[in-house]
Coordinates of C-alpha atoms and ligand atoms in Angstrom, one line a residue:
X1 CA 113.7 102.5 73.0
X2 CA 110.1 101.7 73.9
X3 CA 108.9 102.9 77.4
X4 CA 105.5 102.2 78.7
X5 CA 104.4 104.8 81.3
X6 CA 100.7 104.4 81.1
X7 CA 100.2 101.7 83.7
X8 CA 97.1 103.4 85.2
X9 CA 95.3 102.8 81.9
X10 CA 96.4 99.1 81.7
X11 CA 99.4 96.9 82.6
X12 CA 101.3 94.1 80.9
X13 CA 100.2 90.7 82.0
X14 CA 102.8 89.3 84.3
X15 CA 104.4 86.2 82.5
X16 CA 103.7 84.2 85.6
X17 CA 100.0 85.1 85.4
X18 CA 99.9 84.1 81.7
X19 CA 101.6 80.8 82.5
X20 CA 98.9 79.9 85.1
X21 CA 96.2 80.9 82.6
X22 CA 97.5 79.0 79.6
X23 CA 96.1 75.5 80.3
X24 CA 92.6 76.9 80.7
X25 CA 92.3 77.8 77.0
X26 CA 93.1 74.6 75.2
X27 CA 93.5 71.8 77.9
X28 CA 91.0 72.4 80.7
X29 CA 88.3 74.3 78.7
X30 CA 85.1 72.8 80.0
X31 CA 82.2 74.9 81.4
X32 CA 82.6 74.8 85.2
X33 CA 78.8 74.4 85.5
X34 CA 78.8 71.2 83.4
X35 CA 78.6 68.0 85.4
X36 CA 81.2 66.0 83.4
X37 CA 84.9 65.8 84.0
X38 CA 85.7 68.5 81.5
X39 CA 83.6 70.9 83.6
X40 CA 84.7 69.8 87.1
X41 CA 88.4 69.8 86.1
X42 CA 88.2 73.6 86.4
X43 CA 87.0 73.7 89.9
X44 CA 90.2 73.4 91.9
X45 CA 91.8 76.2 90.0
X46 CA 88.7 78.4 90.4
X47 CA 88.7 77.7 94.1
X48 CA 92.3 78.5 94.4
X49 CA 91.9 81.8 92.5
X50 CA 89.0 82.9 94.7
X51 CA 91.0 82.0 97.9
X52 CA 93.9 84.1 96.6
X53 CA 91.5 87.1 96.0
X54 CA 90.0 86.8 99.5
X55 CA 93.4 86.7 101.0
X56 CA 94.8 89.6 98.9
X57 CA 92.1 92.1 99.9
X58 CA 91.5 90.8 103.4
X59 CA 87.9 89.6 102.8
X60 CA 86.3 87.1 105.2
X61 CA 84.4 83.9 104.5
X62 CA 81.0 85.6 105.1
X63 CA 81.8 88.2 102.4
X64 CA 81.3 87.8 98.7
X65 CA 83.6 88.5 95.9
X66 CA 81.7 88.4 92.6
X67 CA 83.7 88.2 89.4
X68 CA 82.6 90.7 86.8
X69 CA 83.9 91.6 83.3
X70 CA 85.6 94.8 84.4
X71 CA 85.5 97.6 87.0
X72 CA 83.1 99.5 84.8
X73 CA 80.6 96.7 85.3
X74 CA 81.2 96.6 89.1
X75 CA 80.7 100.3 89.4
X76 CA 77.5 100.2 87.3
X77 CA 76.3 97.3 89.3
X78 CA 76.7 98.7 92.7
X79 CA 75.2 102.1 91.8
X80 CA 72.3 100.7 89.8
X81 CA 71.7 97.9 92.3
X82 CA 71.5 100.3 95.2
X83 CA 69.2 102.6 93.1
X84 CA 66.9 99.8 92.5
X85 CA 66.9 98.4 96.0
X86 CA 67.0 101.5 98.2
X87 CA 65.7 104.3 96.0
X88 CA 63.2 103.0 93.5
X89 CA 62.0 100.4 96.0
X90 CA 62.9 102.1 99.2
X91 CA 62.6 105.5 100.9
X92 CA 66.0 106.9 100.0
X93 CA 66.7 109.4 97.2
X94 CA 70.3 110.5 97.4
X95 CA 73.9 109.3 96.5
X96 CA 77.1 111.0 97.5
X97 CA 80.2 110.8 95.3
X98 CA 83.0 113.1 94.2
X99 CA 83.8 115.3 91.2
X100 CA 86.9 113.2 90.4
X101 CA 85.5 109.7 90.1
X102 CA 86.2 107.6 87.0
X103 CA 83.7 108.1 84.2
X104 CA 82.1 104.7 85.0
X105 CA 80.9 106.2 88.3
X106 CA 80.2 109.8 87.1
X107 CA 78.3 108.7 83.9
X108 CA 76.2 106.2 85.9
X109 CA 75.4 108.9 88.5
X110 CA 74.4 111.3 85.6
X111 CA 72.1 108.6 84.3
X112 CA 70.7 108.0 87.8
X113 CA 70.0 111.8 88.0
X114 CA 67.9 111.4 84.9
X115 CA 65.9 108.8 86.8
X116 CA 65.3 111.3 89.6
X117 CA 68.1 110.5 92.0
X118 CA 69.8 113.4 93.8
X119 CA 73.5 113.1 93.5
X120 CA 76.1 115.2 95.4
X121 CA 79.5 115.5 93.7
X122 CA 81.9 116.4 96.4
X123 CA 84.8 118.8 95.5
X124 CA 88.4 118.0 96.2
X125 CA 91.0 120.3 97.7
X126 CA 94.0 121.6 95.7
X127 CA 95.9 118.4 96.4
X128 CA 93.1 116.5 94.6
X129 CA 91.9 114.9 97.9
X130 CA 88.4 114.7 99.3
X131 CA 88.3 115.5 102.9
X132 CA 86.4 113.1 105.1
X133 CA 84.5 115.9 107.0
X134 CA 82.9 117.1 103.7
X135 CA 81.3 113.6 103.4
X136 CA 79.7 114.0 106.8
X137 CA 78.3 117.4 105.9
X138 CA 76.4 116.0 102.9
X139 CA 75.0 112.7 104.2
X140 CA 71.3 113.0 105.1
X141 CA 68.8 110.4 106.3
X142 CA 67.8 110.0 102.6
X143 CA 71.3 109.0 101.5
X144 CA 71.4 105.5 100.1
X145 CA 75.1 105.2 99.2
X146 CA 78.4 106.9 99.4
X147 CA 80.7 106.0 96.5
X148 CA 84.3 107.4 96.7
X149 CA 87.4 106.0 95.1
X150 CA 90.3 104.7 97.1
X151 CA 92.9 106.3 94.8
X152 CA 92.5 108.6 91.9
X153 CA 93.5 107.3 88.5
X154 CA 94.9 110.6 87.2
X155 CA 96.7 112.1 90.2
X156 CA 97.3 108.9 92.2
X157 CA 95.8 110.8 95.2
X158 CA 94.9 108.4 98.0
X159 CA 91.6 109.3 99.7
X160 CA 90.9 108.8 103.5
X161 CA 88.9 105.7 103.0
X162 CA 88.9 104.5 106.6
X163 CA 87.7 107.8 108.0
X164 CA 85.0 108.0 105.3
X165 CA 83.9 104.4 106.1
X166 CA 83.7 105.3 109.8
X167 CA 81.5 108.3 109.0
X168 CA 79.2 106.1 106.8
X169 CA 79.0 103.5 109.5
X170 CA 78.1 106.1 112.1
X171 CA 75.4 107.4 109.8
X172 CA 74.2 103.9 108.7
X173 CA 74.9 104.6 105.1
X174 CA 76.4 102.0 102.7
X175 CA 79.9 102.8 101.4
X176 CA 81.3 101.7 98.1
X177 CA 84.9 102.4 97.0
X178 CA 86.3 102.1 93.6
X179 CA 89.6 100.3 94.5
X180 CA 90.8 100.0 90.9
X181 CA 93.9 102.2 91.4
X182 CA 94.6 101.0 94.9
X183 CA 94.9 97.3 94.5
X184 CA 98.5 96.3 93.9
X185 CA 99.8 99.8 94.6
X186 CA 99.0 100.3 98.3
X187 CA 97.9 97.9 101.0
X188 CA 94.2 97.2 100.6
X189 CA 92.3 95.4 103.5
X190 CA 88.6 95.7 103.0
X191 CA 87.8 94.4 106.5
X192 CA 90.1 96.8 108.2
X193 CA 89.0 99.7 106.1
X194 CA 85.4 99.0 106.8
X195 CA 84.0 99.3 103.3
X196 CA 80.7 97.6 102.2
X197 CA 81.6 97.3 98.5
X198 CA 84.8 97.6 96.5
X199 CA 85.4 97.4 92.7
X200 CA 88.6 96.2 91.2
X201 CA 89.9 95.2 87.8
X202 CA 92.6 92.6 86.9
X203 CA 94.2 94.5 84.1
X204 CA 95.3 97.3 86.4
X205 CA 97.6 94.9 88.4
X206 CA 99.2 92.8 85.7
X207 CA 96.3 90.5 85.2
X208 CA 94.3 90.0 82.0
X209 CA 91.7 92.4 80.5
X210 CA 88.0 91.6 80.6
X211 CA 87.9 90.5 84.2
X212 CA 87.2 92.4 87.4
X213 CA 85.3 92.0 90.6
X214 CA 83.0 93.4 93.3
X215 CA 83.7 92.8 96.9
X216 CA 80.4 92.7 98.9
X217 CA 80.7 92.7 102.7
X218 CA 78.6 90.0 104.5
X219 CA 77.1 89.0 101.1
X220 CA 74.9 92.1 101.3
X221 CA 71.9 91.7 99.0
X222 CA 72.2 93.7 95.7
X223 CA 69.9 93.3 92.8
X224 CA 71.7 91.7 89.8
X225 CA 72.4 93.4 86.6
X226 CA 72.8 90.2 84.6
X227 CA 70.0 87.6 85.1
X228 CA 70.3 84.1 83.7
X229 CA 71.9 80.9 85.1
X230 CA 73.0 80.4 88.6
X231 CA 76.6 81.5 88.1
X232 CA 78.4 83.3 90.9
X233 CA 75.8 82.1 93.4
X234 CA 73.1 83.6 91.2
X235 CA 74.5 87.1 91.7
X236 CA 76.0 87.5 88.2
X237 CA 75.0 85.2 85.4
X238 CA 77.2 84.3 82.4
X239 CA 79.6 81.4 81.9
X240 CA 82.6 81.9 84.0
X241 CA 85.7 83.4 82.4
X242 CA 87.9 80.6 83.8
X243 CA 91.3 81.7 82.4
X244 CA 90.4 85.3 83.5
X245 CA 89.5 84.3 87.0
X246 CA 92.6 82.1 87.3
X247 CA 94.7 85.0 86.0
X248 CA 93.1 87.5 88.3
X249 CA 93.7 85.3 91.3
X250 CA 97.4 84.9 90.5
X251 CA 97.8 88.6 89.6
X252 CA 96.3 89.5 93.0
X253 CA 98.6 87.2 94.9
X254 CA 101.6 88.7 93.1
X255 CA 100.3 92.2 93.6
X256 CA 100.3 91.6 97.3
X257 CA 103.8 90.0 97.2
X258 CA 105.2 93.0 95.3
X259 CA 103.7 95.7 97.5
X260 CA 106.9 96.4 99.3
X261 CA 108.7 96.6 95.9
X262 CA 106.1 99.0 94.7
X263 CA 106.5 101.1 97.8
X264 CA 110.3 101.2 97.6
X265 CA 111.5 100.6 94.1
X266 CA 108.7 101.9 92.0
X267 CA 108.4 105.0 94.3
X268 CA 112.1 105.7 94.0
X269 CA 111.9 105.7 90.2
X270 CA 108.8 107.8 90.2
X271 CA 110.4 110.3 92.5
X272 CA 113.5 110.4 90.4
X273 CA 111.4 111.1 87.3
X274 CA 109.3 113.7 89.1
X275 CA 112.4 115.5 90.6
X276 CA 114.0 115.7 87.2
X277 CA 110.8 117.0 85.5
X278 CA 110.3 119.6 88.2
X279 CA 113.7 121.1 87.5
X280 CA 112.2 122.4 84.3
X281 CA 110.8 125.9 84.9
X282 CA 107.0 126.3 85.1
X283 CA 106.1 122.7 85.6
X284 CA 103.9 121.6 88.4
X285 CA 102.9 118.2 89.9
X286 CA 99.6 117.6 91.6
X287 CA 99.4 116.6 95.2
X288 CA 102.0 115.7 97.8
X289 CA 103.9 112.5 97.1
X290 CA 103.3 110.8 100.4
X291 CA 99.5 111.0 99.7
X292 CA 99.8 109.5 96.3
X293 CA 100.1 106.0 94.9
X294 CA 103.9 105.3 94.5
X295 CA 103.7 104.9 90.7
X296 CA 101.9 108.0 89.6
X297 CA 102.7 111.6 88.8
X298 CA 100.5 114.1 87.0
X299 CA 102.4 117.1 85.7
X300 CA 101.3 120.3 84.1
X301 CA 103.6 121.9 81.6
X302 CA 102.8 125.5 81.4
X303 CA 102.4 126.7 77.8
X304 CA 102.3 123.2 76.2
X305 CA 99.1 121.3 75.3
X306 CA 99.1 117.9 77.0
X307 CA 98.3 116.3 73.6
X308 CA 101.3 117.9 72.0
X309 CA 103.5 116.5 74.8
X310 CA 102.0 113.0 74.3
X311 CA 102.7 113.3 70.6
X312 CA 106.4 114.2 71.1
X313 CA 106.8 111.5 73.7
X314 CA 105.2 108.9 71.5
X315 CA 107.5 109.7 68.7
X316 CA 110.4 109.0 71.1
X317 CA 108.8 105.7 72.0
X318 CA 107.3 106.7 75.3
X319 CA 103.7 106.1 76.2
X320 CA 102.1 108.6 78.6
X321 CA 98.5 109.9 79.0
X322 CA 96.8 113.2 79.3
X323 CA 94.4 111.6 81.8
X324 CA 91.8 108.9 81.5
X325 CA 92.2 107.0 78.2
X326 CA 88.4 106.8 78.2
X327 CA 88.3 110.6 77.6
X328 CA 91.4 111.1 75.6
X329 CA 89.6 111.3 72.3
X330 CA 88.4 114.9 72.9
X331 CA 90.6 117.8 73.6
X332 CA 88.7 119.1 76.6
X333 CA 90.4 120.4 79.7
X334 CA 91.4 117.6 82.1
X335 CA 88.5 117.4 84.5
X336 CA 90.7 116.5 87.5
X337 CA 92.8 119.6 86.9
X338 CA 89.7 121.7 86.7
X339 CA 88.4 120.1 89.9
X340 CA 91.6 121.0 91.9
X341 CA 91.1 124.6 90.8
X342 CA 93.8 124.9 88.1
X343 CA 93.0 127.6 85.6
X344 CA 91.8 126.5 82.2
X345 CA 95.1 127.1 80.4
X346 CA 96.9 124.8 82.9
X347 CA 94.1 122.2 82.8
X348 CA 94.9 121.6 79.1
X349 CA 98.6 120.9 79.9
X350 CA 98.3 117.7 82.1
X351 CA 100.5 114.7 81.4
X352 CA 100.2 111.6 83.5
X353 CA 103.1 109.2 83.9
X354 CA 102.4 105.9 85.6
X355 CA 105.1 103.4 86.3
X356 CA 104.9 99.7 87.1
X357 CA 107.1 97.1 88.8
X358 CA 108.4 96.3 85.3
X359 CA 109.7 99.9 84.7
X360 CA 113.5 100.1 84.7
X361 CA 116.0 102.8 85.7
X362 CA 117.2 103.0 82.0
X363 CA 113.7 103.7 80.9
X364 CA 113.3 106.5 83.5
X365 CA 116.7 108.0 82.5
X366 CA 115.6 108.0 78.8
X367 CA 112.2 109.4 79.7
X368 CA 113.8 112.3 81.6
X369 CA 116.0 113.1 78.6
X370 CA 113.2 113.0 76.1
X371 CA 110.7 114.8 78.3
X372 CA 113.1 117.8 78.6
X373 CA 113.7 117.8 74.9
X374 CA 110.0 117.7 74.2
X375 CA 109.2 120.6 76.6
X376 CA 112.0 122.7 75.0
X377 CA 110.9 122.0 71.5
X378 CA 107.2 122.6 72.1
X379 CA 107.8 125.8 74.2
X380 CA 110.0 127.2 71.4
X381 CA 107.1 127.0 69.0
X382 CA 104.4 127.9 71.5
X383 CA 103.2 131.4 71.0
X384 CA 101.1 131.2 74.2
X385 CA 104.2 130.5 76.3
X386 CA 106.5 133.0 74.6
X387 CA 104.0 135.9 75.1
X388 CA 102.8 134.7 78.5
X389 CA 103.3 137.4 81.2
X390 CA 105.7 136.3 83.9
X391 CA 103.0 136.5 86.6
X392 CA 100.9 134.0 84.7
X393 CA 103.6 131.5 84.9
X394 CA 103.0 130.8 88.6
X395 CA 100.1 128.7 89.6
X396 CA 97.5 128.4 92.3
X397 CA 96.2 124.9 93.0
X398 CA 99.2 122.9 91.9
X399 CA 102.5 122.1 93.5
X400 CA 106.0 122.6 92.4
X401 CA 107.7 119.8 94.3
Ligands
7TS501 N1 87.9 103.0 88.0 C1 89.1 103.6 87.9 C2 89.5 104.3 89.1 C3 89.9 103.4 86.8 O1 91.0 104.0 86.8 C4 89.4 102.7 85.7 C5 90.1 102.6 84.4 C6 88.1 102.1 85.8 C7 87.4 102.2 86.9 C8 87.5 101.2 84.7 O2 88.2 100.0 84.7 P1 87.8 98.8 83.7 O3 88.1 97.6 84.3 O4 86.4 99.0 83.3 O5 88.7 99.1 82.5 N2 91.0 103.8 84.2 C9 91.6 104.2 83.1 C10 92.5 105.2 83.1 O6 92.9 105.9 84.0 N3 93.0 105.4 81.8 O7 92.4 104.4 81.1 C11 91.5 103.7 81.8

């Protein structure tokens, strides 16, 4: 049996999405900027796709949604754009973010620090959540931007975005949220939430890879990363990825349609999996379920390296992750586990399981069986677990249930 439980890394393209994209490869393949019929034939589908995106995230006509190549680009753009506009060419010098952002935010902030920007990386509590009041404490009159994710990719923790947006508004500071793990998993309404910028990526909600976007409230000016032709209203040059945009529009529409399914059915399967795993002694899951996206669970298996678990699961046909695939090449401690205060031994034992609307009950039953087998086998050969004193087998900073 093959079971894909790494949906926070990427998802399967929904066959309905693929069907909508298909004609734009070999039939309607003109450049939408061309004046001939081959070019203009793309326009209705592009318009429809954009309308679907505006509708799905609650954007208004006066806002912009600029299509990019991925959320990494969107995150880089907003951070570097604000740096250029308000720090290098303005009187600000500071950005506030968190310790648990995706590497596309953290690495960009590290680069900005090399350019002389002050960056505050806010800590998270033991549930992996940033508390809104800590944001208030760190904003100064020199702060150009607050960038805080809507939901965390590793733990699924949902952050208090509306409260943070309120604080930023009160302090007149721009607020960007990385919405990659929120779109399609929980309701996302940018207008209601009050954010100024939001990044998203189609391949995280059953759309194609290589296409993402940046929502920009009221078309706020932001220096471009890519200069060239007048694509995307001159905000992001490069010939439009027509099949990608069509696919992202359809995928967003479906993501909204399936939100209730996600909330009920996907959550039920996730909870079933989590309950069964937590029956094994010395296993912990991070963060309370009601404050997590319905598809995600991050567990720590005391005494077993996360990579060893992945290996055993993979041999059984099950795809999981030790955390961000972007960082999975090295065997360092999971940075999110370290950020929530887990000890170093535990931080090496994280396994992320992320479901999707295509995950079935049979797949979950099979995973439960194989997960238990893997823990049993690996603990039986783990000298660190066998000789671990009993008092080490309890954990601060992580939950059992
Ligand atoms: N932001 C978040 C919160 C993410 O989870 C990811 C990908 C990105 C940005 C980057 O998106 P992309 O469109 O550039 O691919 N996250 C993961 C992950 O958790 N495991 O693999 C990729």
